[in-house]
Coordinates of C-alpha atoms in Angstrom, one line a residue:
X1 CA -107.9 -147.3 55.7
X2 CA -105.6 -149.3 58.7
X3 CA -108.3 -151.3 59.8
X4 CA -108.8 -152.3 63.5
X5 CA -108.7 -155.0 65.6
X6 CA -111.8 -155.5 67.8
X7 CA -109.4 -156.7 70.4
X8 CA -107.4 -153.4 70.5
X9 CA -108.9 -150.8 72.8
X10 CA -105.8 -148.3 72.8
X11 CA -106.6 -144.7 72.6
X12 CA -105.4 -142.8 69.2
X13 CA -104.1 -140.0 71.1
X14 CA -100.9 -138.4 69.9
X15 CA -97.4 -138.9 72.2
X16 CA -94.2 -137.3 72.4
X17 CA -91.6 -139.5 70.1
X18 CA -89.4 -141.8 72.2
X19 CA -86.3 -142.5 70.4
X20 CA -83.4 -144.7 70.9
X21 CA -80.0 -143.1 71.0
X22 CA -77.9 -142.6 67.4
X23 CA -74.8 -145.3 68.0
X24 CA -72.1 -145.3 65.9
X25 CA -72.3 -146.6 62.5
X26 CA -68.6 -147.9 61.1
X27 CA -67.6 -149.6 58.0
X28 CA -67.9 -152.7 59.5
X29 CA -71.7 -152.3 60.8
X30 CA -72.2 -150.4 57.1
X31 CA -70.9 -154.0 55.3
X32 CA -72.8 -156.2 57.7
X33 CA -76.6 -154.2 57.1
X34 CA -79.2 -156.1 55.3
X35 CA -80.3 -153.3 53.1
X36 CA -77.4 -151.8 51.7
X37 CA -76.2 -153.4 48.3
X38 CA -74.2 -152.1 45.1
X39 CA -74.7 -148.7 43.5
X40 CA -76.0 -147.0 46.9
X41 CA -73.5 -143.7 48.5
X42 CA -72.5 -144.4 51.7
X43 CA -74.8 -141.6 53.5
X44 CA -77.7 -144.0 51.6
X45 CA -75.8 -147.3 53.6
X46 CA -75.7 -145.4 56.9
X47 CA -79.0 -144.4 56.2
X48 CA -80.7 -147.8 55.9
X49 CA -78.2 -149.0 58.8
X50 CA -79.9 -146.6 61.3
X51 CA -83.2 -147.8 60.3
X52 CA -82.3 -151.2 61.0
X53 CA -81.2 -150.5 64.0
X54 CA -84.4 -148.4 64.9
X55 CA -86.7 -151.4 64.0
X56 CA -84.4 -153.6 66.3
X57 CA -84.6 -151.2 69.3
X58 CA -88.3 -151.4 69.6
X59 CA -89.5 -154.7 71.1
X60 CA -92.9 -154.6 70.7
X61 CA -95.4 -154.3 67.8
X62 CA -94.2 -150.8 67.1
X63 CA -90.7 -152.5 65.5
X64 CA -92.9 -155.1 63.5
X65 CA -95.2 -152.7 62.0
X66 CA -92.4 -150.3 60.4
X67 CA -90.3 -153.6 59.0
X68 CA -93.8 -154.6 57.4
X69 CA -93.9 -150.7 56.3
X70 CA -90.8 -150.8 54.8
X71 CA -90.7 -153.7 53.0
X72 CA -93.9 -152.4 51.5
X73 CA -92.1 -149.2 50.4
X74 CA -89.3 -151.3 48.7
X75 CA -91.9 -153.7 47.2
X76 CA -93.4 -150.5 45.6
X77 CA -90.6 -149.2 44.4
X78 CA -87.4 -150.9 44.7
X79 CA -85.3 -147.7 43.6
X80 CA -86.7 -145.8 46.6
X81 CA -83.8 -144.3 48.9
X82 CA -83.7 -144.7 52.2
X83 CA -82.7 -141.1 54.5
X84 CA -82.7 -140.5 58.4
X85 CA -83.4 -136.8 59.1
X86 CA -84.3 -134.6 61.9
X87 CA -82.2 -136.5 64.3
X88 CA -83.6 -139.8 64.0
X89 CA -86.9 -140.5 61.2
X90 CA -86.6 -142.8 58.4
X91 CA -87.2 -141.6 55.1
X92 CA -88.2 -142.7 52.0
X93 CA -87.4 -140.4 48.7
X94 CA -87.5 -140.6 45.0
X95 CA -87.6 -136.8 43.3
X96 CA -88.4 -135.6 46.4
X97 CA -89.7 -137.2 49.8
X98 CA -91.9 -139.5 49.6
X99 CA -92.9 -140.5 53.1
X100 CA -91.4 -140.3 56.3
X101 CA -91.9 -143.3 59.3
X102 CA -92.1 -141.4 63.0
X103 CA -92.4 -143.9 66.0
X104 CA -94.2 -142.3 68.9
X105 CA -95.4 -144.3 72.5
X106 CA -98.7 -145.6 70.6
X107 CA -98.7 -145.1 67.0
X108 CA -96.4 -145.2 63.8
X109 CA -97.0 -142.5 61.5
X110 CA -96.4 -142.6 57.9
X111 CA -96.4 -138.9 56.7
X112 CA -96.1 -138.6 52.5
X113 CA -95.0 -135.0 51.4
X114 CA -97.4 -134.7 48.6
X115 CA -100.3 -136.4 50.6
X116 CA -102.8 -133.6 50.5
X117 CA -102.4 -133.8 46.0
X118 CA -103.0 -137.8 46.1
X119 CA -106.1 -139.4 45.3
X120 CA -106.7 -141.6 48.2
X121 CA -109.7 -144.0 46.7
X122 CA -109.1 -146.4 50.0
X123 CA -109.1 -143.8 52.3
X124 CA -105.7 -145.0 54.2
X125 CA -105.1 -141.3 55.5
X126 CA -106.6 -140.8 58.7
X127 CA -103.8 -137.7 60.1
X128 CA -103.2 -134.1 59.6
X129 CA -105.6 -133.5 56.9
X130 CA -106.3 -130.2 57.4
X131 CA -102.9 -129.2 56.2
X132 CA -102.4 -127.9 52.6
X133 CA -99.7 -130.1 51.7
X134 CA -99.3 -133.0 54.0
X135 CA -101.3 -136.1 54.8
X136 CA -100.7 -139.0 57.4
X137 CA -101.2 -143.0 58.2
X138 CA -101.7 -143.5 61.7
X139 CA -101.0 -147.0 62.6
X140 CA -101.8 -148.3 66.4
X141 CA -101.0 -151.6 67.6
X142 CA -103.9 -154.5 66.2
X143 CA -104.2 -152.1 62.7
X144 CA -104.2 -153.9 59.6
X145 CA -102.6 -151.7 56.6
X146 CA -104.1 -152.2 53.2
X147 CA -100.6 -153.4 51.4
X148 CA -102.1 -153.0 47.8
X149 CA -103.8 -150.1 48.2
X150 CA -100.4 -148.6 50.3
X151 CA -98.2 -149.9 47.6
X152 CA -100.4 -147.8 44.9
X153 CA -100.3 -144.6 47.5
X154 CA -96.7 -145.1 47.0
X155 CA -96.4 -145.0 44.0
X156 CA -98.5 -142.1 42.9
X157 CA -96.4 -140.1 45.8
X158 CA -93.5 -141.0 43.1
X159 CA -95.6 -140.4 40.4
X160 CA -96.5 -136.4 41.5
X161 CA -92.9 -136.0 42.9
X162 CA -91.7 -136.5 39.3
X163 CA -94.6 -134.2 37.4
X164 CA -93.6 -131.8 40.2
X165 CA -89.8 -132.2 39.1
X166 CA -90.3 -131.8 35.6
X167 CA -92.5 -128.8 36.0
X168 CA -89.9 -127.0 37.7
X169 CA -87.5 -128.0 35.3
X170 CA -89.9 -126.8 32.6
X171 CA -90.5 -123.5 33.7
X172 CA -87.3 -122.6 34.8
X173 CA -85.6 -121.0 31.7
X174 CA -88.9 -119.5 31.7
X175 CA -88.5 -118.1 34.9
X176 CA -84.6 -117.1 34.8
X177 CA -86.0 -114.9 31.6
X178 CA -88.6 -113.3 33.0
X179 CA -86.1 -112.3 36.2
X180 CA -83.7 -111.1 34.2
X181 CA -86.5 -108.9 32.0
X182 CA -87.9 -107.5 34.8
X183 CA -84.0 -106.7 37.0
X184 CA -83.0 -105.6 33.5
X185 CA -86.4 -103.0 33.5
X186 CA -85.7 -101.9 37.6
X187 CA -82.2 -101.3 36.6
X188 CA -83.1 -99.0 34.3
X189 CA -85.7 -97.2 36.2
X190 CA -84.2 -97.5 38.9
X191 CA -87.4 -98.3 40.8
X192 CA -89.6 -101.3 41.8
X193 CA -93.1 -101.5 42.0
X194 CA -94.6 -101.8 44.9
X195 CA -98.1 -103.8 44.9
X196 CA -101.3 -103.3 47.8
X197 CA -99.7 -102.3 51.1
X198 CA -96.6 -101.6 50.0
X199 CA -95.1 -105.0 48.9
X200 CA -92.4 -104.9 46.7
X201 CA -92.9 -106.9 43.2
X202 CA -90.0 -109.1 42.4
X203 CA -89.7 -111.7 39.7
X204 CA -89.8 -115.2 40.8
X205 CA -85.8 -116.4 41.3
X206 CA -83.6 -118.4 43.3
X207 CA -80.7 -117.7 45.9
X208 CA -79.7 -114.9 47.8
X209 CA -80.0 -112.0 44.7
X210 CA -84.2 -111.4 44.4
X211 CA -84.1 -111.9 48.4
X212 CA -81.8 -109.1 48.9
X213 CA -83.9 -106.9 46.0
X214 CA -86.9 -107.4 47.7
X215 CA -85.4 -106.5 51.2
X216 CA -83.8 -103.4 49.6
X217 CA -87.1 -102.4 47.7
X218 CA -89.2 -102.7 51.4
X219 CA -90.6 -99.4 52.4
X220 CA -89.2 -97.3 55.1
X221 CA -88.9 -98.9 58.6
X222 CA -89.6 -102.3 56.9
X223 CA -86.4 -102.9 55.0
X224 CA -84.3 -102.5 58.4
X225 CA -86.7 -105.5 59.7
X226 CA -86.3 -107.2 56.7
X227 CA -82.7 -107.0 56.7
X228 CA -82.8 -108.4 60.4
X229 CA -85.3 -110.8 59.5
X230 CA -82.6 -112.4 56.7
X231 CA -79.6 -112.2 59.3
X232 CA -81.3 -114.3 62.0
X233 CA -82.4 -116.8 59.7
X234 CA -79.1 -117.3 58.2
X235 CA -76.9 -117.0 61.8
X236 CA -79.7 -119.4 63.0
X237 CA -79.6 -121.9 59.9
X238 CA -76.5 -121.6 57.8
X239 CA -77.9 -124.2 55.0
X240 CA -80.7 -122.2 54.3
X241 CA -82.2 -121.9 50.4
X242 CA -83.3 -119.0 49.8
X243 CA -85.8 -118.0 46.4
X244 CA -88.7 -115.3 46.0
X245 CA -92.2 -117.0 45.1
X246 CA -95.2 -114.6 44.7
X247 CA -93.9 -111.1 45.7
X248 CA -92.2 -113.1 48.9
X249 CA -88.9 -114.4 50.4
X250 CA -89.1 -117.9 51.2
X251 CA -86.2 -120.2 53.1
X252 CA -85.9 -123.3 53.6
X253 CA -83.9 -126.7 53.7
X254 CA -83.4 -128.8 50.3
X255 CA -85.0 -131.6 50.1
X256 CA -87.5 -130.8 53.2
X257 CA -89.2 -127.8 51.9
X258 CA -90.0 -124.2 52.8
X259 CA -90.3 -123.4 56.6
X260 CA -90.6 -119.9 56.8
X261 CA -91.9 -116.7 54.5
X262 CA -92.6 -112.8 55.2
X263 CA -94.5 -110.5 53.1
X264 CA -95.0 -106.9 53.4
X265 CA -98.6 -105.2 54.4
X266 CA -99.5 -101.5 54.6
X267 CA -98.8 -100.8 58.7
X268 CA -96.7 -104.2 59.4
X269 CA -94.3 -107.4 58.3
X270 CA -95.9 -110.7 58.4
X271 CA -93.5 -113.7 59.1
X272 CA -95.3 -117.2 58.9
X273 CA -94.4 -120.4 59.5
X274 CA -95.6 -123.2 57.6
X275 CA -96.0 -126.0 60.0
X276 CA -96.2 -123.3 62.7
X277 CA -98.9 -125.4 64.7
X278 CA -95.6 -127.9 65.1
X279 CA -93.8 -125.2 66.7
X280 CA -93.3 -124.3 70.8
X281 CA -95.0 -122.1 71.7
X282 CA -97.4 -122.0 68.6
X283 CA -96.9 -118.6 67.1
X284 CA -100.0 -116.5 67.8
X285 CA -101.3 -116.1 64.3
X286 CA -103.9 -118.3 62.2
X287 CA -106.9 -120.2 62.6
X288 CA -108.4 -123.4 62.1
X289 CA -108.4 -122.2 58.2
X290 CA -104.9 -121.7 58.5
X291 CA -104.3 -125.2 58.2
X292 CA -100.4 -125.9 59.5
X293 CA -99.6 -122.6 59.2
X294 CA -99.1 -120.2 62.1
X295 CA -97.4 -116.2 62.0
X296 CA -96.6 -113.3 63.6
X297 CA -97.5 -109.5 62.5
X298 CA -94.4 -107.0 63.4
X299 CA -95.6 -103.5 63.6
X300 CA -92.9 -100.7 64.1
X301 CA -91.9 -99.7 67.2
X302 CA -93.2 -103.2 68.7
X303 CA -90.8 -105.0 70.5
X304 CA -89.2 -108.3 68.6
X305 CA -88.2 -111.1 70.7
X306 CA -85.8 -112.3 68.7
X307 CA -85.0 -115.3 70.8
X308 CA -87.9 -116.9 70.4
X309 CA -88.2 -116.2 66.8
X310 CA -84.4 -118.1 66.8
X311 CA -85.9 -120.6 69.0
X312 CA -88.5 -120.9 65.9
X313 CA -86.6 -121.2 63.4
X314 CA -84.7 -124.3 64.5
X315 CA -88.1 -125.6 65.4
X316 CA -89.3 -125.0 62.3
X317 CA -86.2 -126.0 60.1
X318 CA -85.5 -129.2 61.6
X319 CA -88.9 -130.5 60.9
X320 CA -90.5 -131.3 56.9
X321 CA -91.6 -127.8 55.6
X322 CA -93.8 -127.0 52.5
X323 CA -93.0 -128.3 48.9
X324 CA -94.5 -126.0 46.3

């Protein structure tokens, strides 16, 4: 764990982010960084030029404490690439994101993907660990981070991205089989099953295709929602994946995860959000055993704000969603 200093006294309370303004990256600023170097794409180069110039813009212990961070990062694993999502926080990736490196007012926050699958033998997470996926370093000014025991977190982030990777990779013939089995069976029935409550069952697939069977195969009033549901999402976040996992549509953003689901019960439509308690205003649904998550149950004939569930949805897909 980040040790502390007796000498530092600072509350570990959470603050809003204050970040510097994005300046203009040109070829010449791209040539002069100190991290870029042969065999790296230029959106890698800009990449690690914005984080050179965050580190530079804060003059305090906040700016020294990420530099330390980073080169720990590259010391681990010096084929780690550097990214700068969601409008301004580093990233570090290798099959997947591996951490990410948010500045706020009093702390620097190291948030790994995959935190909540890593064994954590020094105990160096201290943040969000109620949530079923992530886990988080909070650093405050006079902490002292473990560099072995970070550089070995590190690494078995990498080390789980991969099995994750090959997994998928592993199971996915498997998977496209199966599909096409069971929309081969539907087609010829001309029916889908629908499981407790009314929830169609559709094979596990990627894209627009088993999204669009499931909305079809939704029961009565529910496959009007669901269409509605699928055409905010998509006006609201054009880049959206799409895939059906576990009788459910999920979207979300490549390479930042899931960030919204619904699934179909006997008298309504649940929509959750999987970092929901990130969102403004937190959507009403979930408890402290929800972890991150947070939803909202849409019965018919309710009214459907559907600005704020817009409003949501950019919330929730500029921000790192779940990984399955």
């Amino acid at each position: 764990m980040a040790e502390k200093s007796e000498s530092n006294s600072k509350p570990k309370s959470s603050t809003s982010s204050a970040r510097p303004a994005r300046k203009n990256v040109t070829a010449e600023s791209l040539a002069a960084s100190n991290v870029t170097g042969e065999g790296k794409s230029a959106s890698q180069m800009e990449a690690s030029q914005l984080i050179d110039e965050r580190i530079k813009s804060l003059d305090d212990w906040r700016g020294e404490m990420l530099s330390k961070v980073r080169r720990l990062i590259h010391e681990a694993d010096p084929q780690i690439t550097e990214e700068w999502k969601w409008k301004g926080t580093p990233v570090w990736a290798h099959s997947g994101i591996v951490c990410t490196g948010e500045v706020y007012k009093q702390v620097v926050k190291l948030t790994f993907a995959r935190g909540a699958t890593l064994d954590d033998p020094k105990q160096l997470f201290n943040s969000s660990l109620a949530g079923n996926a992530r886990r988080a370093i909070d650093l405050f000014e006079g902490d002292e981070l473990n560099a072995n025991a970070f550089k070995s977190l590190i690494r078995a982030a990498i080390a789980q991205n991969q099995r994750v990777a090959s997994e998928k990779s592993a199971s996915g013939s498997m998977r496209k089989s199966k599909a096409a089995s069971v929309a081969s069976g539907a087609e010829g029935s001309g029916k889908v099953v629908l499981l407790a409550g009314g929830n169609p069952q559709i094979a596990k697939g990627d894209g627009d295709a088993p999204v669009q069977a499931y909305i079809a195969a939704m029961p009565g009033w529910k496959s009007d929602l669901g269409r509605r549901l699928d055409a905010l999402i998509v006006q609201t976040v054009p880049e959206v994946q799409k895939a059906v996992k576990w009788n459910s549509p999920f979207y979300g953003i490549e390479g930042q995860g899931w960030f919204l689901s619904f699934h179909v019960f006997t008298r309504y439509v649940k929509v959750t959000f999987f970092s929901g308690m990130s969102l403004q205003p937190i959507p009403p649904g979930g408890t402290e055993r929800s972890g991150d998550a947070r939803w909202i149950d849409i019965y018919e004939n309710d009214p459907f704000n559907e600005a704020q569930f817009k409003d949501w949805i950019r919330q929730a897909a500029a921000i790192p969603g779940w990984i399955s």
